[in-house]
Amino acid sequence: TAGGSVVDNLAYTYTGNQLTGLSESVRTAPSNDIYAPGNAESGSYSYDANGNLQNDSRKSLNFSYNFLNLVSEVRTGGTVTAAYTWL
């Protein structure tokens, strides 16, 4: 709480061990809160056949993996925001 008010009241939805949805029930969330109502709906996350997170639509993130299932690239929209090399 900040100033005695609830900032976040998040509800998580899972399928097995994979996060499939996230919702916020606080009506007066701060304007810059990434978990603002309507900003984190069910279906925000998608996974590949190996269980790797491929997409977080809430933050417009896309993840790529190498043959060892280690993250190799993170994109925001079409821009690479992080690239990883594994030895």
mmCIF file with all atom_site columns, C-alpha atoms in Angstrom:
data_model
loop_
_atom_site.group_PDB
_atom_site.id
_atom_site.type_symbol
_atom_site.label_atom_id
_atom_site.label_alt_id
_atom_site.label_comp_id
_atom_site.label_asym_id
_atom_site.label_entity_id
_atom_site.label_seq_id
_atom_site.pdbx_PDB_ins_code
_atom_site.Cartn_x
_atom_site.Cartn_y
_atom_site.Cartn_z
_atom_site.occupancy
_atom_site.B_iso_or_equiv
_atom_site.pdbx_formal_charge
_atom_site.auth_seq_id
_atom_site.auth_comp_id
_atom_site.auth_asym_id
_atom_site.auth_atom_id
_atom_site.pdbx_PDB_model_num
ATOM 1  C CA . THR A 1 1  ? 0.000  0.000   0.000   1.00 0.00 ? 1  THR A CA 1
ATOM 2  C CA . ALA A 1 2  ? 1.052  3.579   -0.610  1.00 0.00 ? 2  ALA A CA 1
ATOM 3  C CA . GLY A 1 3  ? -0.581 6.120   1.640   1.00 0.00 ? 3  GLY A CA 1
ATOM 4  C CA . GLY A 1 4  ? -2.929 3.447   2.948   1.00 0.00 ? 4  GLY A CA 1
ATOM 5  C CA . SER A 1 5  ? -4.345 2.470   -0.450  1.00 0.00 ? 5  SER A CA 1
ATOM 6  C CA . VAL A 1 6  ? -3.963 -0.783  -2.361  1.00 0.00 ? 6  VAL A CA 1
ATOM 7  C CA . VAL A 1 7  ? -1.641 -0.349  -5.341  1.00 0.00 ? 7  VAL A CA 1
ATOM 8  C CA . ASP A 1 8  ? -2.010 -3.787  -6.981  1.00 0.00 ? 8  ASP A CA 1
ATOM 9  C CA . ASN A 1 9  ? -4.351 -6.738  -6.536  1.00 0.00 ? 9  ASN A CA 1
ATOM 10 C CA . LEU A 1 10 ? -3.185 -9.151  -9.214  1.00 0.00 ? 10 LEU A CA 1
ATOM 11 C CA . ALA A 1 11 ? -4.839 -12.437 -10.156 1.00 0.00 ? 11 ALA A CA 1
ATOM 12 C CA . TYR A 1 12 ? -2.710 -14.940 -12.063 1.00 0.00 ? 12 TYR A CA 1
ATOM 13 C CA . THR A 1 13 ? -4.022 -17.641 -14.407 1.00 0.00 ? 13 THR A CA 1
ATOM 14 C CA . TYR A 1 14 ? -1.926 -20.727 -15.143 1.00 0.00 ? 14 TYR A CA 1
ATOM 15 C CA . THR A 1 15 ? -2.086 -23.741 -17.423 1.00 0.00 ? 15 THR A CA 1
ATOM 16 C CA . GLY A 1 16 ? 0.226  -26.235 -15.784 1.00 0.00 ? 16 GLY A CA 1
ATOM 17 C CA . ASN A 1 17 ? 3.306  -24.226 -14.848 1.00 0.00 ? 17 ASN A CA 1
ATOM 18 C CA . GLN A 1 18 ? 2.816  -21.610 -17.576 1.00 0.00 ? 18 GLN A CA 1
ATOM 19 C CA . LEU A 1 19 ? 1.422  -18.178 -16.847 1.00 0.00 ? 19 LEU A CA 1
ATOM 20 C CA . THR A 1 20 ? -1.449 -17.600 -19.284 1.00 0.00 ? 20 THR A CA 1
ATOM 21 C CA . GLY A 1 21 ? -3.105 -14.507 -17.887 1.00 0.00 ? 21 GLY A CA 1
ATOM 22 C CA . LEU A 1 22 ? -2.808 -11.691 -15.410 1.00 0.00 ? 22 LEU A CA 1
ATOM 23 C CA . SER A 1 23 ? -5.524 -9.307  -14.330 1.00 0.00 ? 23 SER A CA 1
ATOM 24 C CA . GLU A 1 24 ? -5.645 -6.279  -12.056 1.00 0.00 ? 24 GLU A CA 1
ATOM 25 C CA . SER A 1 25 ? -8.688 -5.572  -9.913  1.00 0.00 ? 25 SER A CA 1
ATOM 26 C CA . VAL A 1 26 ? -7.632 -2.277  -8.316  1.00 0.00 ? 26 VAL A CA 1
ATOM 27 C CA . ARG A 1 27 ? -9.789 0.426   -9.895  1.00 0.00 ? 27 ARG A CA 1
ATOM 28 C CA . THR A 1 28 ? -7.524 3.363   -9.078  1.00 0.00 ? 28 THR A CA 1
ATOM 29 C CA . ALA A 1 29 ? -4.111 2.036   -10.086 1.00 0.00 ? 29 ALA A CA 1
ATOM 30 C CA . PRO A 1 30 ? -1.434 4.683   -10.710 1.00 0.00 ? 30 PRO A CA 1
ATOM 31 C CA . SER A 1 31 ? -1.446 5.980   -14.300 1.00 0.00 ? 31 SER A CA 1
ATOM 32 C CA . ASN A 1 32 ? 1.995  4.517   -15.045 1.00 0.00 ? 32 ASN A CA 1
ATOM 33 C CA . ASP A 1 33 ? 1.198  1.089   -13.543 1.00 0.00 ? 33 ASP A CA 1
ATOM 34 C CA . ILE A 1 34 ? 1.922  -1.655  -16.114 1.00 0.00 ? 34 ILE A CA 1
ATOM 35 C CA . TYR A 1 35 ? -0.760 -3.756  -14.430 1.00 0.00 ? 35 TYR A CA 1
ATOM 36 C CA . ALA A 1 36 ? -3.522 -1.200  -14.950 1.00 0.00 ? 36 ALA A CA 1
ATOM 37 C CA . PRO A 1 37 ? -6.989 -2.712  -15.524 1.00 0.00 ? 37 PRO A CA 1
ATOM 38 C CA . GLY A 1 38 ? -7.359 -3.842  -19.131 1.00 0.00 ? 38 GLY A CA 1
ATOM 39 C CA . ASN A 1 39 ? -3.587 -3.846  -19.621 1.00 0.00 ? 39 ASN A CA 1
ATOM 40 C CA . ALA A 1 40 ? -3.043 -7.481  -18.668 1.00 0.00 ? 40 ALA A CA 1
ATOM 41 C CA . GLU A 1 41 ? -5.716 -9.748  -20.043 1.00 0.00 ? 41 GLU A CA 1
ATOM 42 C CA . SER A 1 42 ? -5.958 -13.511 -20.331 1.00 0.00 ? 42 SER A CA 1
ATOM 43 C CA . GLY A 1 43 ? -3.992 -14.717 -23.344 1.00 0.00 ? 43 GLY A CA 1
ATOM 44 C CA . SER A 1 44 ? -1.219 -12.167 -22.844 1.00 0.00 ? 44 SER A CA 1
ATOM 45 C CA . TYR A 1 45 ? 1.403  -14.917 -22.939 1.00 0.00 ? 45 TYR A CA 1
ATOM 46 C CA . SER A 1 46 ? 2.235  -17.573 -25.523 1.00 0.00 ? 46 SER A CA 1
ATOM 47 C CA . TYR A 1 47 ? 4.689  -20.462 -25.361 1.00 0.00 ? 47 TYR A CA 1
ATOM 48 C CA . ASP A 1 48 ? 6.476  -22.697 -27.862 1.00 0.00 ? 48 ASP A CA 1
ATOM 49 C CA . ALA A 1 49 ? 6.313  -26.510 -27.910 1.00 0.00 ? 49 ALA A CA 1
ATOM 50 C CA . ASN A 1 50 ? 9.253  -26.684 -25.463 1.00 0.00 ? 50 ASN A CA 1
ATOM 51 C CA . GLY A 1 51 ? 7.516  -24.467 -22.912 1.00 0.00 ? 51 GLY A CA 1
ATOM 52 C CA . ASN A 1 52 ? 9.570  -21.334 -23.596 1.00 0.00 ? 52 ASN A CA 1
ATOM 53 C CA . LEU A 1 53 ? 7.809  -17.991 -23.313 1.00 0.00 ? 53 LEU A CA 1
ATOM 54 C CA . GLN A 1 54 ? 7.564  -16.643 -26.866 1.00 0.00 ? 54 GLN A CA 1
ATOM 55 C CA . ASN A 1 55 ? 5.424  -13.561 -26.442 1.00 0.00 ? 55 ASN A CA 1
ATOM 56 C CA . ASP A 1 56 ? 4.302  -11.163 -23.734 1.00 0.00 ? 56 ASP A CA 1
ATOM 57 C CA . SER A 1 57 ? 1.720  -9.062  -25.572 1.00 0.00 ? 57 SER A CA 1
ATOM 58 C CA . ARG A 1 58 ? 1.181  -6.842  -22.540 1.00 0.00 ? 58 ARG A CA 1
ATOM 59 C CA . LYS A 1 59 ? 4.713  -5.451  -22.927 1.00 0.00 ? 59 LYS A CA 1
ATOM 60 C CA . SER A 1 60 ? 5.073  -6.173  -26.690 1.00 0.00 ? 60 SER A CA 1
ATOM 61 C CA . LEU A 1 61 ? 7.983  -8.533  -26.020 1.00 0.00 ? 61 LEU A CA 1
ATOM 62 C CA . ASN A 1 62 ? 9.006  -11.424 -28.263 1.00 0.00 ? 62 ASN A CA 1
ATOM 63 C CA . PHE A 1 63 ? 11.605 -14.003 -27.241 1.00 0.00 ? 63 PHE A CA 1
ATOM 64 C CA . SER A 1 64 ? 13.789 -16.252 -29.429 1.00 0.00 ? 64 SER A CA 1
ATOM 65 C CA . TYR A 1 65 ? 15.690 -19.316 -28.219 1.00 0.00 ? 65 TYR A CA 1
ATOM 66 C CA . ASN A 1 66 ? 18.660 -21.347 -29.416 1.00 0.00 ? 66 ASN A CA 1
ATOM 67 C CA . PHE A 1 67 ? 18.783 -25.129 -29.882 1.00 0.00 ? 67 PHE A CA 1
ATOM 68 C CA . LEU A 1 68 ? 19.466 -25.546 -26.133 1.00 0.00 ? 68 LEU A CA 1
ATOM 69 C CA . ASN A 1 69 ? 16.272 -23.620 -25.276 1.00 0.00 ? 69 ASN A CA 1
ATOM 70 C CA . LEU A 1 70 ? 18.309 -20.704 -23.934 1.00 0.00 ? 70 LEU A CA 1
ATOM 71 C CA . VAL A 1 71 ? 17.029 -17.231 -24.741 1.00 0.00 ? 71 VAL A CA 1
ATOM 72 C CA . SER A 1 72 ? 19.009 -15.736 -27.614 1.00 0.00 ? 72 SER A CA 1
ATOM 73 C CA . GLU A 1 73 ? 17.090 -12.572 -28.393 1.00 0.00 ? 73 GLU A CA 1
ATOM 74 C CA . VAL A 1 74 ? 14.443 -10.274 -26.956 1.00 0.00 ? 74 VAL A CA 1
ATOM 75 C CA . ARG A 1 75 ? 12.537 -7.944  -29.262 1.00 0.00 ? 75 ARG A CA 1
ATOM 76 C CA . THR A 1 76 ? 10.186 -5.083  -28.554 1.00 0.00 ? 76 THR A CA 1
ATOM 77 C CA . GLY A 1 77 ? 8.137  -4.717  -31.692 1.00 0.00 ? 77 GLY A CA 1
ATOM 78 C CA . GLY A 1 78 ? 10.686 -5.222  -34.468 1.00 0.00 ? 78 GLY A CA 1
ATOM 79 C CA . THR A 1 79 ? 13.648 -3.881  -32.485 1.00 0.00 ? 79 THR A CA 1
ATOM 80 C CA . VAL A 1 80 ? 16.174 -6.164  -30.785 1.00 0.00 ? 80 VAL A CA 1
ATOM 81 C CA . THR A 1 81 ? 16.405 -4.928  -27.187 1.00 0.00 ? 81 THR A CA 1
ATOM 82 C CA . ALA A 1 82 ? 18.684 -7.694  -25.882 1.00 0.00 ? 82 ALA A CA 1
ATOM 83 C CA . ALA A 1 83 ? 20.823 -10.390 -27.503 1.00 0.00 ? 83 ALA A CA 1
ATOM 84 C CA . TYR A 1 84 ? 22.490 -13.264 -25.665 1.00 0.00 ? 84 TYR A CA 1
ATOM 85 C CA . THR A 1 85 ? 25.370 -15.542 -26.630 1.00 0.00 ? 85 THR A CA 1
ATOM 86 C CA . TRP A 1 86 ? 25.902 -18.739 -24.669 1.00 0.00 ? 86 TRP A CA 1
ATOM 87 C CA . LEU A 1 87 ? 29.211 -20.607 -24.472 1.00 0.00 ? 87 LEU A CA 1
#
